[in-house]
Coordinates of C-alpha atoms in Angstrom, one line a residue:
Chain N
M1 CA 94.0 102.2 77.2
A2 CA 92.7 103.2 80.6
K3 CA 94.4 106.1 82.2
P4 CA 96.6 105.4 85.3
I5 CA 95.1 106.0 88.7
A6 CA 96.5 108.2 91.4
V7 CA 95.3 107.8 95.0
V8 CA 96.0 110.8 97.3
A9 CA 95.6 110.6 101.1
I10 CA 95.1 113.9 102.8
G11 CA 94.8 114.5 106.5
G12 CA 91.7 115.9 108.2
N13 CA 94.1 118.4 109.9
A14 CA 95.0 119.7 106.4
I15 CA 91.4 120.9 106.3
L16 CA 91.0 121.9 109.9
K17 CA 94.4 123.2 111.0
S18 CA 94.9 123.3 114.7
N19 CA 96.3 126.8 114.6
D20 CA 93.5 128.1 112.4
D21 CA 90.1 129.3 113.6
L22 CA 87.5 126.5 113.6
S23 CA 85.2 128.2 111.2
F24 CA 83.8 126.4 108.2
E25 CA 84.9 129.2 106.0
A26 CA 88.5 128.4 107.0
Q27 CA 88.0 124.7 106.5
L28 CA 86.5 125.4 103.0
N29 CA 89.4 127.6 102.1
N30 CA 91.9 124.9 103.2
A31 CA 90.0 122.3 101.2
K32 CA 90.2 124.5 98.1
Q33 CA 93.9 125.1 98.5
A34 CA 94.4 121.3 98.8
C35 CA 92.2 120.6 95.7
K36 CA 94.2 123.3 93.7
Q37 CA 97.4 121.3 94.4
M38 CA 95.7 118.2 92.9
L39 CA 95.4 119.9 89.5
A40 CA 99.0 118.9 88.9
I41 CA 98.1 115.3 89.2
L42 CA 95.1 115.7 86.9
H43 CA 97.2 117.6 84.4
K44 CA 99.5 114.6 84.2
R45 CA 96.5 112.6 83.0
Y46 CA 95.9 110.5 86.0
E47 CA 92.4 109.5 87.2
L48 CA 92.2 110.9 90.8
V49 CA 90.9 109.3 94.0
I50 CA 91.0 111.4 97.2
V51 CA 91.0 109.7 100.6
H52 CA 90.7 112.2 103.5
G53 CA 91.2 111.8 107.2
N54 CA 88.8 113.1 109.8
G55 CA 90.6 113.3 113.1
P56 CA 89.7 116.9 114.1
Q57 CA 86.3 116.7 112.5
V58 CA 85.0 113.4 114.0
G59 CA 86.4 114.5 117.3
N60 CA 84.5 117.8 117.1
L61 CA 81.3 115.9 116.2
L62 CA 81.7 113.6 119.2
L63 CA 82.2 116.6 121.4
Q64 CA 79.1 118.2 120.0
F65 CA 77.2 115.0 120.5
E66 CA 78.4 114.8 124.1
K67 CA 77.2 118.3 124.9
A68 CA 73.6 117.4 123.8
K69 CA 73.5 114.0 125.3
D70 CA 70.8 114.9 127.8
L71 CA 68.5 115.5 124.8
I72 CA 69.7 113.2 122.1
P73 CA 71.6 109.9 122.5
V74 CA 75.2 110.0 121.5
P75 CA 75.5 108.0 118.2
P76 CA 78.0 105.1 118.0
L77 CA 81.4 105.8 116.5
D78 CA 80.6 104.3 113.1
V79 CA 77.7 106.7 112.8
A80 CA 79.9 109.6 113.8
V81 CA 82.5 108.6 111.2
A82 CA 79.6 108.4 108.6
S83 CA 78.6 112.0 109.6
S84 CA 82.1 113.2 109.2
Q85 CA 82.3 111.6 105.7
G86 CA 79.3 113.6 104.8
L87 CA 80.6 116.8 106.2
L88 CA 84.1 116.6 104.7
G89 CA 83.1 114.9 101.5
H90 CA 80.8 117.9 100.8
M91 CA 83.4 120.4 101.5
L92 CA 86.1 118.7 99.4
E93 CA 83.6 118.1 96.6
I94 CA 82.5 121.7 96.3
S95 CA 86.1 122.8 96.6
M96 CA 87.1 120.4 93.8
R97 CA 84.2 121.6 91.6
C98 CA 85.4 125.2 92.0
V99 CA 89.0 124.4 91.2
L100 CA 87.9 122.4 88.1
E101 CA 85.7 125.3 86.9
E102 CA 88.5 127.8 87.4
D103 CA 90.8 125.5 85.4
R104 CA 88.0 124.9 82.8
F105 CA 88.6 121.2 83.3
A106 CA 85.3 119.4 82.5
K107 CA 85.4 116.5 84.9
E108 CA 82.8 115.1 87.2
V109 CA 83.3 114.7 91.0
A110 CA 81.5 112.2 93.3
T111 CA 81.8 111.4 96.9
I112 CA 81.1 107.7 97.8
M113 CA 80.2 106.9 101.3
T114 CA 82.5 104.1 102.1
Q115 CA 82.1 101.2 104.6
V116 CA 85.3 99.3 105.4
V117 CA 85.3 95.9 107.1
V118 CA 87.5 95.6 110.2
D119 CA 88.3 92.4 112.2
E120 CA 86.5 92.4 115.5
K121 CA 89.5 90.4 116.8
D122 CA 92.0 93.1 115.7
P123 CA 94.6 93.6 118.4
A124 CA 93.9 97.4 118.1
Y125 CA 90.8 96.8 120.2
E126 CA 93.0 96.1 123.2
N127 CA 94.5 99.6 123.1
P128 CA 93.0 102.9 121.9
T129 CA 95.7 104.8 120.0
K130 CA 94.1 107.1 117.5
P131 CA 93.8 110.8 118.8
I132 CA 90.7 112.6 117.6
G133 CA 89.2 116.1 118.2
P134 CA 90.5 119.1 120.1
F135 CA 93.5 119.3 122.5
Y136 CA 92.5 119.7 126.1
S137 CA 94.2 120.8 129.3
K138 CA 95.0 118.0 131.7
E139 CA 92.0 119.0 133.9
V140 CA 89.5 119.2 131.1
G141 CA 90.8 115.9 129.7
E142 CA 90.3 114.3 133.1
Q143 CA 86.7 115.6 133.2
H144 CA 86.0 113.9 129.9
R145 CA 87.6 110.7 131.1
K146 CA 85.4 110.8 134.2
N147 CA 82.1 112.1 132.8
D148 CA 82.1 110.8 129.3
K149 CA 84.1 107.6 129.8
W150 CA 86.5 108.8 127.1
N151 CA 90.1 107.4 126.8
I152 CA 92.4 110.4 127.2
M153 CA 96.1 110.5 126.2
E154 CA 98.8 113.1 126.1
D155 CA 99.5 113.9 122.4
S156 CA 102.9 115.0 121.1
G157 CA 103.5 117.5 124.0
R158 CA 100.7 119.7 122.7
G159 CA 98.0 118.7 125.2
Y160 CA 95.5 115.9 126.0
R161 CA 93.2 114.3 123.5
R162 CA 90.6 111.7 123.2
V163 CA 91.9 108.4 121.8
V164 CA 89.9 105.7 120.1
Y165 CA 90.5 102.2 118.8
S166 CA 92.0 102.1 115.3
P167 CA 91.6 98.7 113.7
K168 CA 93.2 97.9 110.3
P169 CA 91.0 98.1 107.2
Q170 CA 90.4 94.6 105.7
K171 CA 87.9 95.1 102.8
I172 CA 86.3 98.1 101.1
L173 CA 82.7 97.3 100.5
E174 CA 82.1 99.9 97.8
L175 CA 85.3 99.0 95.8
N176 CA 83.5 98.0 92.6
T177 CA 81.5 101.2 92.7
I178 CA 84.7 103.3 93.2
R179 CA 86.5 101.4 90.4
H180 CA 83.6 101.8 88.1
L181 CA 83.4 105.6 88.6
I182 CA 87.1 106.1 88.2
E183 CA 87.1 104.1 85.0
S184 CA 84.4 106.5 83.8
G185 CA 86.6 109.5 84.4
V186 CA 85.0 110.7 87.6
I187 CA 87.1 112.1 90.4
V188 CA 86.2 110.1 93.4
I189 CA 86.3 111.1 97.1
A190 CA 86.2 107.8 99.0
C191 CA 87.2 106.1 102.2
G192 CA 86.7 109.4 104.1
G193 CA 88.1 109.2 107.6
G194 CA 89.6 105.8 106.8
G195 CA 86.1 104.5 106.0
I196 CA 83.1 103.7 108.2
P197 CA 84.1 100.7 110.3
V198 CA 81.8 97.7 109.9
N199 CA 82.1 94.0 110.6
Y200 CA 80.3 90.8 110.2
H201 CA 79.7 90.2 113.9
T202 CA 76.2 88.9 113.4
G203 CA 76.8 87.2 110.1
S204 CA 75.8 90.3 108.4
V205 CA 77.2 93.8 108.1
I206 CA 76.9 96.0 111.2
G207 CA 78.6 99.2 112.2
T208 CA 81.3 98.9 114.8
E209 CA 83.6 100.9 117.0
G210 CA 86.8 102.5 115.8
V211 CA 88.3 105.1 113.5
I212 CA 90.4 103.5 110.8
D213 CA 93.7 105.2 109.9
K214 CA 93.1 106.9 106.5
D215 CA 96.6 106.1 105.3
F216 CA 96.0 102.4 105.8
A217 CA 92.6 102.7 104.1
A218 CA 94.2 104.6 101.2
S219 CA 96.9 102.0 100.9
L220 CA 94.3 99.2 100.7
L221 CA 92.3 101.2 98.1
A222 CA 95.5 102.0 96.0
Y223 CA 96.4 98.3 96.1
N224 CA 92.9 97.1 95.2
L225 CA 92.6 99.7 92.4
E226 CA 96.1 98.8 91.1
A227 CA 96.9 102.5 91.3
E228 CA 100.0 103.7 89.6
L229 CA 100.7 106.5 92.0
F230 CA 100.0 106.8 95.7
L231 CA 100.6 110.1 97.4
I232 CA 100.5 110.5 101.2
L233 CA 100.2 114.1 102.2
T234 CA 101.4 115.4 105.6
G235 CA 102.8 118.5 107.3
V236 CA 106.3 118.2 105.9
E237 CA 107.8 118.4 102.3
K238 CA 110.1 115.5 102.9
V239 CA 110.5 112.7 105.5
A240 CA 113.4 113.3 107.8
I241 CA 115.4 110.8 109.9
D242 CA 117.3 111.6 113.1
F243 CA 114.7 114.4 113.5
G244 CA 115.9 117.1 115.8
K245 CA 119.4 115.7 116.1
P246 CA 122.6 117.2 114.5
T247 CA 122.5 114.2 112.1
Q248 CA 119.0 115.1 110.9
R249 CA 118.6 114.7 107.1
Q250 CA 115.8 114.8 104.7
I251 CA 115.3 111.7 102.5
D252 CA 114.7 112.0 98.8
V253 CA 114.4 108.3 98.0
M254 CA 113.8 105.6 100.5
T255 CA 113.8 101.9 99.7
I256 CA 111.3 99.8 101.7
K257 CA 114.3 98.0 103.2
E258 CA 115.5 101.3 104.6
A259 CA 111.9 102.3 105.6
K260 CA 111.6 99.1 107.6
K261 CA 114.9 99.5 109.3
W262 CA 114.2 103.1 110.3
L263 CA 110.7 102.2 111.4
K264 CA 112.2 99.6 113.7
E265 CA 114.7 102.1 115.0
G266 CA 111.8 104.3 116.1
Q267 CA 112.6 107.1 113.6
F268 CA 108.9 107.6 112.8
P269 CA 106.5 108.4 115.6
A270 CA 103.5 106.1 116.0
G271 CA 101.0 109.0 116.0
S272 CA 102.2 110.7 112.8
M273 CA 104.8 109.5 110.3
G274 CA 104.8 105.9 111.5
P275 CA 101.5 104.8 109.9
K276 CA 102.3 106.6 106.7
I277 CA 105.6 104.7 106.3
E278 CA 103.8 101.5 107.2
A279 CA 101.0 102.2 104.7
A280 CA 103.7 103.0 102.0
I281 CA 105.6 99.7 102.7
E282 CA 102.4 97.7 102.5
Y283 CA 101.4 99.2 99.1
I284 CA 104.9 98.7 97.6
E285 CA 105.2 95.1 98.9
K286 CA 101.9 94.3 97.1
G287 CA 103.3 95.5 93.8
G288 CA 102.9 99.3 93.9
K289 CA 105.5 101.2 92.0
E290 CA 106.2 104.1 94.3
V291 CA 104.8 106.2 97.1
I292 CA 105.3 109.9 97.3
I293 CA 105.2 111.6 100.8
T294 CA 105.1 115.3 100.8
S295 CA 103.1 118.3 102.3
E296 CA 99.6 119.3 101.2
D297 CA 100.9 122.5 99.7
N298 CA 103.8 120.9 97.8
V299 CA 102.0 118.4 95.5
A300 CA 102.6 120.4 92.3
N301 CA 106.4 120.6 93.1
A302 CA 106.5 116.9 94.0
I303 CA 104.8 115.9 90.7
D304 CA 106.5 118.3 88.4
Q305 CA 109.9 118.6 89.9
G306 CA 110.3 115.5 92.1
F307 CA 110.7 117.6 95.3
C308 CA 109.4 115.1 97.9
T309 CA 110.3 111.8 99.5
R310 CA 109.8 108.8 97.2
I311 CA 109.5 105.4 98.7
V312 CA 110.4 102.6 96.3
N313 CA 111.0 98.9 96.2
H314 CA 114.6 99.0 95.1
E315 CA 117.0 101.9 94.6
Q316 CA 117.1 102.7 90.9
S317 CA 120.3 103.6 89.2
Chain J
M1 CA 67.5 95.9 77.4
A2 CA 68.1 98.0 80.5
K3 CA 65.9 97.2 83.5
P4 CA 63.3 99.8 84.4
I5 CA 64.2 102.2 87.3
A6 CA 62.2 102.7 90.5
V7 CA 62.7 105.8 92.6
V8 CA 61.5 105.5 96.2
A9 CA 61.2 108.5 98.5
I10 CA 61.1 107.7 102.2
G11 CA 60.7 110.2 105.0
G12 CA 63.4 110.8 107.6
N13 CA 60.6 110.3 110.2
A14 CA 60.2 106.7 108.9
I15 CA 63.7 106.1 110.3
L16 CA 63.4 108.3 113.4
K17 CA 59.8 108.0 114.5
S18 CA 58.6 110.7 116.9
N19 CA 56.9 108.2 119.2
D20 CA 60.0 106.0 119.3
D21 CA 63.1 106.3 121.5
L22 CA 65.8 108.4 119.8
S23 CA 68.4 105.6 119.9
F24 CA 70.4 104.6 116.9
E25 CA 69.4 101.0 117.5
A26 CA 65.8 102.0 117.0
Q27 CA 66.7 104.0 113.9
L28 CA 68.6 101.1 112.5
N29 CA 65.8 98.8 113.1
N30 CA 63.4 101.1 111.3
A31 CA 65.8 101.5 108.4
K32 CA 66.0 97.7 108.1
Q33 CA 62.2 97.3 108.1
A34 CA 62.0 100.0 105.4
C35 CA 64.6 98.2 103.3
K36 CA 62.8 94.9 103.7
Q37 CA 59.8 96.4 102.1
M38 CA 61.8 97.4 99.1
L39 CA 62.6 93.8 98.3
A40 CA 59.2 93.6 96.6
I41 CA 60.4 96.3 94.2
L42 CA 63.7 94.4 93.5
H43 CA 61.9 91.2 93.0
K44 CA 59.9 92.8 90.2
R45 CA 63.2 93.4 88.5
Y46 CA 63.5 97.1 88.9
E47 CA 66.7 98.9 89.5
L48 CA 66.3 100.8 92.8
V49 CA 67.1 104.3 93.9
I50 CA 66.3 105.4 97.4
V51 CA 65.8 109.1 98.3
H52 CA 65.5 109.7 102.0
G53 CA 64.3 112.7 104.0
N54 CA 66.3 114.0 107.0
G55 CA 63.9 116.3 109.0
P56 CA 64.3 114.8 112.4
Q57 CA 68.0 113.9 111.9
V58 CA 69.2 117.2 110.6
G59 CA 67.2 119.0 113.3
N60 CA 68.9 116.9 115.9
L61 CA 72.3 117.6 114.4
L62 CA 71.6 121.3 114.5
L63 CA 70.4 121.1 118.1
Q64 CA 73.6 119.2 119.0
F65 CA 75.7 121.8 117.2
E66 CA 73.9 124.6 119.1
K67 CA 74.6 123.0 122.4
A68 CA 78.4 123.0 121.7
K69 CA 78.5 126.4 120.1
D70 CA 80.7 127.9 122.7
L71 CA 83.4 125.4 121.8
I72 CA 82.9 124.8 118.1
P73 CA 81.3 127.1 115.5
V74 CA 77.8 126.0 114.3
P75 CA 78.2 124.8 110.7
P76 CA 76.1 126.3 108.0
L77 CA 72.9 124.4 107.0
D78 CA 74.5 122.9 103.8
V79 CA 77.2 121.3 106.0
A80 CA 74.6 120.0 108.5
V81 CA 72.6 118.5 105.6
A82 CA 75.8 116.9 104.3
S83 CA 76.4 115.4 107.8
S84 CA 72.9 114.0 107.8
Q85 CA 73.4 112.4 104.4
G86 CA 76.4 110.6 105.8
L87 CA 74.6 109.5 109.0
L88 CA 71.4 108.3 107.3
G89 CA 73.1 107.0 104.1
H90 CA 75.3 104.7 106.3
M91 CA 72.3 103.4 108.3
L92 CA 70.3 102.7 105.2
E93 CA 73.2 101.2 103.4
I94 CA 74.0 98.7 106.1
S95 CA 70.3 97.9 106.5
M96 CA 70.0 97.3 102.8
R97 CA 73.1 95.1 102.9
C98 CA 71.6 93.0 105.6
V99 CA 68.3 92.6 103.8
L100 CA 70.0 91.6 100.6
E101 CA 72.2 89.1 102.4
E102 CA 69.2 87.5 104.1
D103 CA 67.4 87.3 100.8
R104 CA 70.6 86.0 99.1
F105 CA 70.2 88.7 96.5
A106 CA 73.8 89.5 95.3
K107 CA 73.5 93.2 94.5
E108 CA 75.7 96.1 95.3
V109 CA 74.7 99.2 97.3
A110 CA 76.3 102.6 97.2
T111 CA 75.4 106.0 98.8
I112 CA 76.2 109.0 96.7
M113 CA 76.6 112.3 98.5
T114 CA 74.4 114.5 96.4
Q115 CA 74.6 118.3 95.9
V116 CA 71.5 119.9 94.4
V117 CA 71.5 123.4 92.9
V118 CA 68.8 125.8 94.2
D119 CA 68.0 129.2 93.0
E120 CA 69.1 131.9 95.3
K121 CA 66.1 134.0 94.2
D122 CA 63.7 131.1 95.1
P123 CA 60.6 132.7 96.7
A124 CA 61.1 130.1 99.5
Y125 CA 63.8 132.3 100.9
E126 CA 61.2 134.8 101.9
N127 CA 59.4 132.4 104.2
P128 CA 60.8 129.5 106.2
T129 CA 58.4 126.6 106.0
K130 CA 60.2 123.3 106.5
P131 CA 60.0 121.9 110.1
I132 CA 63.1 120.1 111.3
G133 CA 64.1 118.5 114.5
P134 CA 62.3 117.8 117.8
F135 CA 59.0 119.3 119.0
Y136 CA 59.3 121.9 121.7
S137 CA 57.0 123.4 124.2
K138 CA 56.1 127.0 123.5
E139 CA 58.5 128.2 126.1
V140 CA 61.5 126.2 124.9
G141 CA 60.7 127.2 121.3
E142 CA 60.7 130.8 122.4
Q143 CA 64.1 130.4 124.0
H144 CA 65.5 129.0 120.8
R145 CA 64.0 131.8 118.9
K146 CA 65.6 134.3 121.2
N147 CA 69.0 132.7 121.9
D148 CA 69.7 130.8 118.7
K149 CA 67.9 133.1 116.3
W150 CA 65.9 130.1 115.0
N151 CA 62.6 130.5 113.2
I152 CA 60.0 128.7 115.3
M153 CA 56.5 127.6 114.2
E154 CA 53.6 125.6 115.6
D155 CA 53.5 122.3 113.7
S156 CA 50.3 120.2 113.2
G157 CA 49.0 120.8 116.8
R158 CA 51.9 118.7 118.2
G159 CA 54.2 121.4 119.4
Y160 CA 56.7 124.0 118.3
R161 CA 59.5 123.3 115.9
R162 CA 62.3 125.0 114.1
V163 CA 61.5 125.9 110.5
V164 CA 64.0 126.6 107.8
Y165 CA 63.9 127.7 104.1
S166 CA 63.0 125.0 101.6
P167 CA 64.0 126.1 98.1
K168 CA 63.0 124.0 95.1
P169 CA 65.7 121.6 93.6
Q170 CA 66.9 122.8 90.2
K171 CA 69.7 120.4 89.2
I172 CA 71.3 117.3 90.6
L173 CA 75.1 117.7 90.2
E174 CA 75.8 113.9 90.6
L175 CA 73.1 112.9 88.1
N176 CA 75.5 111.2 85.7
T177 CA 77.2 109.3 88.5
I178 CA 73.9 108.1 89.8
R179 CA 72.6 107.1 86.4
H180 CA 75.9 105.3 85.7
L181 CA 75.7 103.2 88.9
I182 CA 72.1 102.3 88.4
E183 CA 72.8 101.1 84.9
S184 CA 75.5 98.9 86.4
G185 CA 72.9 97.3 88.7
V186 CA 73.9 99.1 91.9
I187 CA 71.2 100.1 94.4
V188 CA 71.8 103.8 94.9
I189 CA 71.0 105.9 97.9
A190 CA 71.0 109.5 96.7
C191 CA 69.6 113.0 97.2
G192 CA 69.5 112.3 100.9
G193 CA 67.6 114.9 102.9
G194 CA 66.6 116.4 99.5
G195 CA 70.2 116.9 98.6
I196 CA 72.8 119.4 99.9
P197 CA 71.7 122.8 98.8
V198 CA 74.3 124.6 96.7
N199 CA 74.1 127.5 94.3
Y200 CA 76.3 129.4 91.8
H201 CA 76.3 132.6 93.8
T202 CA 79.9 133.5 93.1
G203 CA 80.0 132.0 89.6
S204 CA 81.1 128.7 91.1
V205 CA 79.4 126.2 93.3
I206 CA 79.0 127.1 97.0
G207 CA 77.0 125.6 99.8
T208 CA 73.9 127.5 100.7
E209 CA 71.1 127.8 103.2
G210 CA 68.0 125.6 103.2
V211 CA 66.7 122.1 103.4
I212 CA 65.2 120.9 100.1
D213 CA 62.0 118.8 100.3
K214 CA 63.0 115.2 99.6
D215 CA 59.8 114.5 97.6
F216 CA 60.6 117.3 95.2
A217 CA 64.2 116.1 94.9
A218 CA 63.0 112.6 94.3
S219 CA 60.6 113.8 91.6
L220 CA 63.4 115.7 89.9
L221 CA 65.6 112.6 90.1
A222 CA 62.9 110.3 88.8
Y223 CA 62.2 112.6 85.9
N224 CA 65.9 112.9 85.0
L225 CA 66.5 109.2 85.2
E226 CA 63.3 108.5 83.2
A227 CA 62.2 106.2 86.0
E228 CA 59.4 103.9 85.3
L229 CA 58.1 103.9 88.8
F230 CA 58.1 106.6 91.5
L231 CA 57.0 105.7 95.0
I232 CA 56.4 108.2 97.7
L233 CA 56.2 106.7 101.1
T234 CA 54.4 108.4 104.0
G235 CA 52.5 107.5 107.2
V236 CA 49.3 106.4 105.5
E237 CA 48.4 103.5 103.2
K238 CA 46.2 105.6 100.9
V239 CA 45.7 109.3 100.4
A240 CA 42.3 110.5 101.8
I241 CA 40.2 113.5 100.9
D242 CA 37.8 115.2 103.2
F243 CA 40.0 114.0 106.0
G244 CA 38.2 113.9 109.3
K245 CA 34.8 114.7 107.8
P246 CA 31.8 112.3 107.4
T247 CA 32.5 112.4 103.6
Q248 CA 36.1 111.2 104.1
R249 CA 37.2 108.6 101.5
Q250 CA 40.4 107.0 100.5
I251 CA 41.5 107.3 96.9
D252 CA 42.7 104.3 94.9
V253 CA 43.5 106.2 91.6
M254 CA 43.8 109.9 91.3
T255 CA 44.3 111.7 87.9
I256 CA 46.5 114.7 88.0
K257 CA 43.5 116.8 87.1
E258 CA 41.8 115.6 90.3
A259 CA 45.0 116.0 92.2
K260 CA 45.3 119.7 91.2
K261 CA 41.7 120.4 92.0
W262 CA 42.0 118.9 95.5
L263 CA 45.3 120.6 96.1
K264 CA 43.6 123.9 95.2
E265 CA 40.7 123.1 97.6
G266 CA 43.3 122.7 100.4
Q267 CA 42.6 118.9 100.8
F268 CA 46.4 118.3 101.3
P269 CA 48.2 120.1 104.1
A270 CA 51.3 122.1 103.1
G271 CA 53.5 120.4 105.7
S272 CA 52.7 116.8 104.9
M273 CA 50.7 115.5 101.9
G274 CA 50.8 118.7 99.9
P275 CA 54.4 118.5 98.7
K276 CA 54.0 114.8 97.9
I277 CA 51.0 115.5 95.7
E278 CA 52.8 118.4 94.0
A279 CA 55.9 116.3 93.5
A280 CA 53.7 113.5 91.9
I281 CA 52.0 116.0 89.6
E282 CA 55.3 117.4 88.4
Y283 CA 56.7 113.9 87.6
I284 CA 53.6 112.9 85.7
E285 CA 53.4 116.1 83.8
K286 CA 56.9 115.6 82.6
G287 CA 56.1 112.2 81.2
G288 CA 56.1 109.9 84.2
K289 CA 53.7 106.9 84.0
E290 CA 52.4 106.8 87.5
V291 CA 53.2 107.6 91.1
I292 CA 52.4 105.3 94.0
I293 CA 51.7 106.9 97.4
T294 CA 51.5 104.5 100.3
S295 CA 53.0 103.9 103.8
E296 CA 56.5 102.7 104.5
D297 CA 55.2 99.3 105.8
N298 CA 52.9 98.7 102.8
V299 CA 55.3 98.7 99.8
A300 CA 55.0 95.0 99.2
N301 CA 51.2 95.2 99.3
A302 CA 51.2 98.2 97.0
I303 CA 53.5 96.5 94.4
D304 CA 52.1 93.1 94.6
Q305 CA 48.4 93.8 95.1
G306 CA 47.9 97.4 94.1
F307 CA 46.8 98.4 97.6
C308 CA 47.8 102.1 97.6
T309 CA 47.0 105.4 96.0
R310 CA 48.0 105.6 92.3
I311 CA 48.4 109.0 90.7
V312 CA 48.1 108.9 86.9
N313 CA 47.8 111.2 84.0
H314 CA 44.4 110.0 82.7
E315 CA 42.0 107.5 84.2
Q316 CA 42.4 104.2 82.5
S317 CA 39.5 102.1 81.5

């Protein structure tokens, strides 16, 4: 019988932490720590698919591209996302190779460049919401708005950031390839940065604007692969409601009915926990068993001891 | 019976032509023209693997990274090559998808990020030889040498360029994945930019300096896949000897004995035709049947009418 599949979504900011130095040594070290945590999943005999975000990295690339724009044309957003898939896929892949070698786990790893179809009529194209790249002061943000025609928005009280359109993923073009490799026992890194946005604008596939949310892409991939386990990693060990209030409490098990209610109440901010909860609901509603939300450094605890937030269809007795 | 495999090596400068504008529209158009030519190979019922170079693109990336170095650390060369694999893999993949759709050929395409082991004791590390990125005037080249610590060299009488180390490829880490996908009928784009250079410096895999020659990487891949056909694309339809002399002549069929003799005589310049001939010899000596060298826009003629240079083990009657 085929082994069950686990899809793990990990943020680009788990690799490039905003309080860290920006060096690639630091990113590689973070990538290795993240991969180490995933051994717990492999030891439970799951086949593993890793979906990573790219917010900080694609933002940095776009900033680098802007700085050289007098010499070299700034590539469109799909090409920038593709570059970030290369950059991050490589770092995660060598990290995973090291972790497997240290564990003496003889398993192959492959990174699949992934193109994801988006709808050119997606309402997301009316309103850029996805923050990417570094935080700026108000003044520097204003300069980018004026000089580079970027959309700039205040982000979580921590500064000003570029925001881009974030259409929903509709179809993963390399799905069969990914499925095929997983079934052969390969650890697959796919849908990096939510996938490279493409559409059928001209009757054929072309690259298009946008940065797809990696949690939505991971949810779509988990659904299409009929994954048994879907983990969404974030900065906290458990999801909390009434955050910052005296009534604040951490949730161990959340039904999708509760999840929807709390989402509607505005318990989960749009820029961070909101999309994760939405992605979890979507996966469960399409037949998924459960979603685990926890922090990047708590995967082993979550898998082995259940210390995490579980999102399920119905409360079990 | 499994279908025979064709490995095609195509230069990064076939996608970003030095006389073209630098725009991504132009690169995408070139990529599509290149993919159109490859239909001739698919129509002959080969499984197809595309290996692309990245000289102009990785050079541009490094230039972009340098321009923003006060804000964001310049990534090491392996990470830059990885980014270029993403960038070019995406462009080639959407181009190939379009060409297949127009031909109504229902075939899947996948781009595999490829890490290639190099020897840290490779003599290439004593002498940077691989030109990447734009041509500079002597003055601008000198500035980069001074400010960015780049190695700068005069290239083919056309200006000054950055040169980097180019170690030989030893082992393709994703070989099984690539083989697996080809056997499943997927068109695979792999070993982009010659592959991301990695080594076992610390007992485990780490990224390392260098840009591997894509013809050598393609030769290694063709050998390891036991490919039936190995095409090396370049700027000319046929290889010439005595280039620019009254005795100049184009070669239709070259035995590896002749190839070695002419290589020794200095008939093939180190920066351009030399590595292609060397890569061809290596492939034939390890059991390959023949190598076709021709131009990017002449693949159909080469395949259908034999208009090209063929390199073979022994002259056939």
